[in-house]
GROMACS .gro file of C-alpha atoms in nm:
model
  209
    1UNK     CA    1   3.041  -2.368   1.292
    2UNK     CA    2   2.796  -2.110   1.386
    3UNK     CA    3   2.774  -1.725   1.342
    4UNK     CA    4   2.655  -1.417   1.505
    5UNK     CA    5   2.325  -1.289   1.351
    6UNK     CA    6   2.431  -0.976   1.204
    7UNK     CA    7   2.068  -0.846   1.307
    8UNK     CA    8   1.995  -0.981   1.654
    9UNK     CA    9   1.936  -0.694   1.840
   10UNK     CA   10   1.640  -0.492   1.778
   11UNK     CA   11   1.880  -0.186   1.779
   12UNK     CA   12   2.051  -0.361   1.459
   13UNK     CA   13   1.733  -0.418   1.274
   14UNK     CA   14   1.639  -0.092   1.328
   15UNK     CA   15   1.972   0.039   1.208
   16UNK     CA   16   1.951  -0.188   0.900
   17UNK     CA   17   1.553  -0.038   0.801
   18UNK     CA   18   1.727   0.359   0.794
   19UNK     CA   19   1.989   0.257   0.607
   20UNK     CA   20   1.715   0.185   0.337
   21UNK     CA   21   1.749   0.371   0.031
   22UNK     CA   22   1.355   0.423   0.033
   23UNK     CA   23   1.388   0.764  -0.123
   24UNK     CA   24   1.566   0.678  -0.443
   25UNK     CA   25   1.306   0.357  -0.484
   26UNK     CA   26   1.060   0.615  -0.432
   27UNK     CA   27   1.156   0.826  -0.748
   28UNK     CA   28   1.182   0.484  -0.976
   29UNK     CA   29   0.848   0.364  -0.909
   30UNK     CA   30   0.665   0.732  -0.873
   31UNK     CA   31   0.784   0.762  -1.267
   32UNK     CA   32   0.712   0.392  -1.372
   33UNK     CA   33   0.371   0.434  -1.197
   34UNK     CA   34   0.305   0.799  -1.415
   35UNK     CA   35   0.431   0.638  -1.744
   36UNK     CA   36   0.209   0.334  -1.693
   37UNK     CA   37  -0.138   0.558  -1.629
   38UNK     CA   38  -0.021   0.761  -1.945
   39UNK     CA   39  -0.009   0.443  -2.154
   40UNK     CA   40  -0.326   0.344  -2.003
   41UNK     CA   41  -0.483   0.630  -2.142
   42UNK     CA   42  -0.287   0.619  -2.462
   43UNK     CA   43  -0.477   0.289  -2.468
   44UNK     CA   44  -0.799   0.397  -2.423
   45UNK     CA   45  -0.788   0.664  -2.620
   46UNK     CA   46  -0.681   0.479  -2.949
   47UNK     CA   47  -0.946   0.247  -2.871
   48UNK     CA   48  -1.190   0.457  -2.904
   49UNK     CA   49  -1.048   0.610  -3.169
   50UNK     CA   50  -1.035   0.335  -3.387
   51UNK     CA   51  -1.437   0.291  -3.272
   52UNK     CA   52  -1.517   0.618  -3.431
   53UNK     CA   53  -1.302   0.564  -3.744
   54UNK     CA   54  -1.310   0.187  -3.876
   55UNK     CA   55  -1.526   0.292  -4.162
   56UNK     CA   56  -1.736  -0.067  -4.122
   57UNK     CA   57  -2.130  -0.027  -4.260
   58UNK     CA   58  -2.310  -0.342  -4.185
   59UNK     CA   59  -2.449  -0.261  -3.806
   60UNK     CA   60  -2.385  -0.618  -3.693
   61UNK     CA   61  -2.065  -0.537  -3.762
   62UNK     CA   62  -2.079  -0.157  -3.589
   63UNK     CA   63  -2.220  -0.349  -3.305
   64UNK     CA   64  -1.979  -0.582  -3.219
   65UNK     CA   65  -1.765  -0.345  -3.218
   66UNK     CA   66  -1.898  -0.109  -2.968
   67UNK     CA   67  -1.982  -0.446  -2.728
   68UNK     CA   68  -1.576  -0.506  -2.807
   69UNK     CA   69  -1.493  -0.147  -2.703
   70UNK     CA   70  -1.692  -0.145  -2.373
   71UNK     CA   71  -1.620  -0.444  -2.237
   72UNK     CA   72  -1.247  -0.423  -2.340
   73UNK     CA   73  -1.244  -0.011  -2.170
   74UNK     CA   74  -1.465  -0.166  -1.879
   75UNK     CA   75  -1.197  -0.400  -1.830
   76UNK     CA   76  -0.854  -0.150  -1.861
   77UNK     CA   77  -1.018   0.054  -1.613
   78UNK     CA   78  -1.061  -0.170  -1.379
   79UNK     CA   79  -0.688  -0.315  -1.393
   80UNK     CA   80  -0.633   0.064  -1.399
   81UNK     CA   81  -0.787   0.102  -1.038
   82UNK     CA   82  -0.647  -0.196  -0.897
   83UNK     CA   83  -0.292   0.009  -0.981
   84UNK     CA   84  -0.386   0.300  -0.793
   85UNK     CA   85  -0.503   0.097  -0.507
   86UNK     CA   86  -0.195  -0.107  -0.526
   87UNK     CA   87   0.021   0.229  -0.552
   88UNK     CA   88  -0.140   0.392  -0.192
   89UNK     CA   89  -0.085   0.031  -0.038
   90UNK     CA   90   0.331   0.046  -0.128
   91UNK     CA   91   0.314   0.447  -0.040
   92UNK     CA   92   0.207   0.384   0.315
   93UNK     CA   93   0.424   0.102   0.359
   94UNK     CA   94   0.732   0.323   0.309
   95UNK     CA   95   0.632   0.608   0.417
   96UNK     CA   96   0.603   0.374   0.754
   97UNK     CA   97   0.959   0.309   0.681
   98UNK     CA   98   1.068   0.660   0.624
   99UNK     CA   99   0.936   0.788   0.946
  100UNK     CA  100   1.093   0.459   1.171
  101UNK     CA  101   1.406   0.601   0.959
  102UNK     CA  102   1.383   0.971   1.083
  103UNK     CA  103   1.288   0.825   1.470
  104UNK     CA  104   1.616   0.610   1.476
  105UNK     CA  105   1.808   0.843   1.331
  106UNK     CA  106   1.679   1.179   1.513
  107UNK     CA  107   1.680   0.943   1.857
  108UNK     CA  108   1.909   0.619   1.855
  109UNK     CA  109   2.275   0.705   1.900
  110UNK     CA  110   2.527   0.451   1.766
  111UNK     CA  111   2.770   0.534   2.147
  112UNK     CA  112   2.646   0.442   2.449
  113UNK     CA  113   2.844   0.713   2.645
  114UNK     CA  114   2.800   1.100   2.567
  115UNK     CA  115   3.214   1.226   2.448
  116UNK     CA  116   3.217   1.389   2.831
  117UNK     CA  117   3.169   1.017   2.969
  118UNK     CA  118   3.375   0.887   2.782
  119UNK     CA  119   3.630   1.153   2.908
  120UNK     CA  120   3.533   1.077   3.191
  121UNK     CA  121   3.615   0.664   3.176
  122UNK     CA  122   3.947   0.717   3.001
  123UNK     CA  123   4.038   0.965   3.307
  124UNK     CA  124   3.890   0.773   3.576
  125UNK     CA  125   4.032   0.394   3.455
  126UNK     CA  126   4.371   0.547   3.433
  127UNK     CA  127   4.349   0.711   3.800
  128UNK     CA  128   4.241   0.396   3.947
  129UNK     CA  129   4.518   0.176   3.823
  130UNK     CA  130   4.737   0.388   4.027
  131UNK     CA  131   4.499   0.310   4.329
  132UNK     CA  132   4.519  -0.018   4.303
  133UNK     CA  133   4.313  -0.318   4.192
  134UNK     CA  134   4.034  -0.260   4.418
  135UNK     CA  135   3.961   0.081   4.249
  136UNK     CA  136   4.027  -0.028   3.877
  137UNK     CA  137   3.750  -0.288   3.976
  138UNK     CA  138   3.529  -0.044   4.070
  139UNK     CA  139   3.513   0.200   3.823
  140UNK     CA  140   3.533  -0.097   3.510
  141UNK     CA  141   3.212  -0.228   3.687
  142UNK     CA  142   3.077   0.098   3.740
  143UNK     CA  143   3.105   0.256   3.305
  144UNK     CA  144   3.032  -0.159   3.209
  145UNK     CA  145   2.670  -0.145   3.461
  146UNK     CA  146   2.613   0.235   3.308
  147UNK     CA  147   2.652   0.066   2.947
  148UNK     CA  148   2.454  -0.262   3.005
  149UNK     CA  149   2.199   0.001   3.094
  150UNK     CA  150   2.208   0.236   2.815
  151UNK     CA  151   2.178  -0.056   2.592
  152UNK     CA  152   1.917  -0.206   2.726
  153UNK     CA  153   1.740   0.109   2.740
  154UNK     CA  154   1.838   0.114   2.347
  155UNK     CA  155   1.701  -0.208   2.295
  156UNK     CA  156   1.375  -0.148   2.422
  157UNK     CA  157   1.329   0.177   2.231
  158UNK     CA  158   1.434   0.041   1.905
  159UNK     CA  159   1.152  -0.291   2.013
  160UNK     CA  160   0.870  -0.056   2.061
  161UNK     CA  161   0.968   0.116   1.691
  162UNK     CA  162   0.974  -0.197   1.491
  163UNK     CA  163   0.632  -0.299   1.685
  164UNK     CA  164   0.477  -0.021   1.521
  165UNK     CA  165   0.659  -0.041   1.204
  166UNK     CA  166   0.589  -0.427   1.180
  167UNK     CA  167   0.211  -0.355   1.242
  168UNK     CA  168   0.149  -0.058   1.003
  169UNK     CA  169   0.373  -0.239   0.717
  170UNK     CA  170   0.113  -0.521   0.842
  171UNK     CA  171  -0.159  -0.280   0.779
  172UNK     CA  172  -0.019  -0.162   0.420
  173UNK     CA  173   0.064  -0.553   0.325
  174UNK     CA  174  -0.344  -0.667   0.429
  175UNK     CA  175  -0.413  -0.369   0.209
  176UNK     CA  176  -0.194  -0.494  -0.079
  177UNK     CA  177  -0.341  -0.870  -0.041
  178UNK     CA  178  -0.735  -0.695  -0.052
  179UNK     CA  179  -0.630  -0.547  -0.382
  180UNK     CA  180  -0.515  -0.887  -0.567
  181UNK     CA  181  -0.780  -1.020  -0.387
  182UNK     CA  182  -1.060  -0.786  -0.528
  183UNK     CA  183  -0.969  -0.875  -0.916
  184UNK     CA  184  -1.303  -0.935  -1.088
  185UNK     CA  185  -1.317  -1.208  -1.397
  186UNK     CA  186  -1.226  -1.010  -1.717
  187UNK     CA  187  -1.546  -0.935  -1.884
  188UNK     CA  188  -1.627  -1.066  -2.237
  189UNK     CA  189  -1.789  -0.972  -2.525
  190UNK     CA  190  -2.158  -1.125  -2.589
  191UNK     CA  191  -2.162  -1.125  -2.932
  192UNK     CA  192  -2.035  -1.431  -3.153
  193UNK     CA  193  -2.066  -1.432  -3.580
  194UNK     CA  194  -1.973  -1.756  -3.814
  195UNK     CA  195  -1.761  -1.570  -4.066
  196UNK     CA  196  -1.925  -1.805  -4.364
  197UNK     CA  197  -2.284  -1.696  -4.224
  198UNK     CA  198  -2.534  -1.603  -4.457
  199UNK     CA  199  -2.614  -1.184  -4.497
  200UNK     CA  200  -2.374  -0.941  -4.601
  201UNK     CA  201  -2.146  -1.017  -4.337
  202UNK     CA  202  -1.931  -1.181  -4.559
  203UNK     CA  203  -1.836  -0.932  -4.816
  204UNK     CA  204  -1.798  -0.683  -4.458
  205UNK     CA  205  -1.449  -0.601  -4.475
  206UNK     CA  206  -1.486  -0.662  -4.076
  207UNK     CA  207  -1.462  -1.029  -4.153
  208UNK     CA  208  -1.137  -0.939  -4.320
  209UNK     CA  209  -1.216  -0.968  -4.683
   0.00000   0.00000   0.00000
């Protein structure tokens, strides 16, 4: 058994993109995207907090510690920036997506005939079956050319639209892939102790004695 594509016309695809609920998406992921930066900072901030304040003397120790802290802030910022790239990428997408919305909804008309054609048919089809066949013929052909034309001309409108939409969501998605893409290795720390070392490492309370 087969079935109609819900979507085969460019006019329904088209349709299907406004009814999007972009806008509501858009308020979900602006706040997610807000709280994350604010724990990223959070983050940092306690990091170096607990740089300043972890009351360690032995400077091998202090040392590690600051190597720890820059290499662990040098990474967070990074996967910090790759989230604002990654954030402008989804933006233009739907902001792509909100304006194909506004064009099919400010231009595309669900009817095919304006109310004073369709006046017009309902008028016209029921004077003609008083004319006779010949006539009823001629006027049904006449409204079912005029609507294989508005349709088409529908069609091709609504084509042209998701062209442009389909590239620039293109555009946004190549921007999106660039982003993962452009994920350098984490960086690690350089320096390595033996706990049971000689020194006064191991009475350090860093070595968790």
């Amino acid at each position: 058994m087969s079935f109609m594509n819900p979507l085969a016309t460019h006019y329904d695809r088209l349709r299907a993109v406004s009814q999007l609920r972009v806008e509501e998406d858009d308020a979900k992921d602006e706040a997610a995207y807000h709280e994350i930066l604010q724990r990223f900072e959070v983050c940092a901030s306690r990091v170096k907090e607990y740089q300043q304040s972890h009351g360690y003397q032995a400077q091998v120790v202090r040392d590690a510690i600051d190597d720890w802290v820059g290499v662990f802030l040098d990474n967070l910022e990074t996967s910090r920036a790759q989230l604002v790239k990654g954030k402008q990428a989804v933006d233009s997408a739907r902001a792509v997506m909100r304006s194909a919305a506004t064009v099919f909804k400010e231009n595309v008309s669900e009817e095919l005939f304006t109310d004073a054609e369709k006046g017009l048919k309902d008028v016209t089809m029921a004077a003609t079956g008083v004319g006779g066949v010949l006539a009823h013929v001629s006027a049904d052909q006449y409204f079912k050319t005029l609507e294989s034309q508005r349709s088409e001309q529908r069609e091709s409108f609504c084509k042209t639209v998701l062209k442009d939409l389909n590239d620039q969501v293109g555009a946004a998605n190549k921007q999106m892939q660039d982003v993962l893409k452009d994920r350098p290795g984490k960086k690690k720390h350089t320096r390595e102790f033996d706990r049971s070392g000689p020194g006064d490492s191991g009475s350090d309370p860093a070595w968790g004695s």
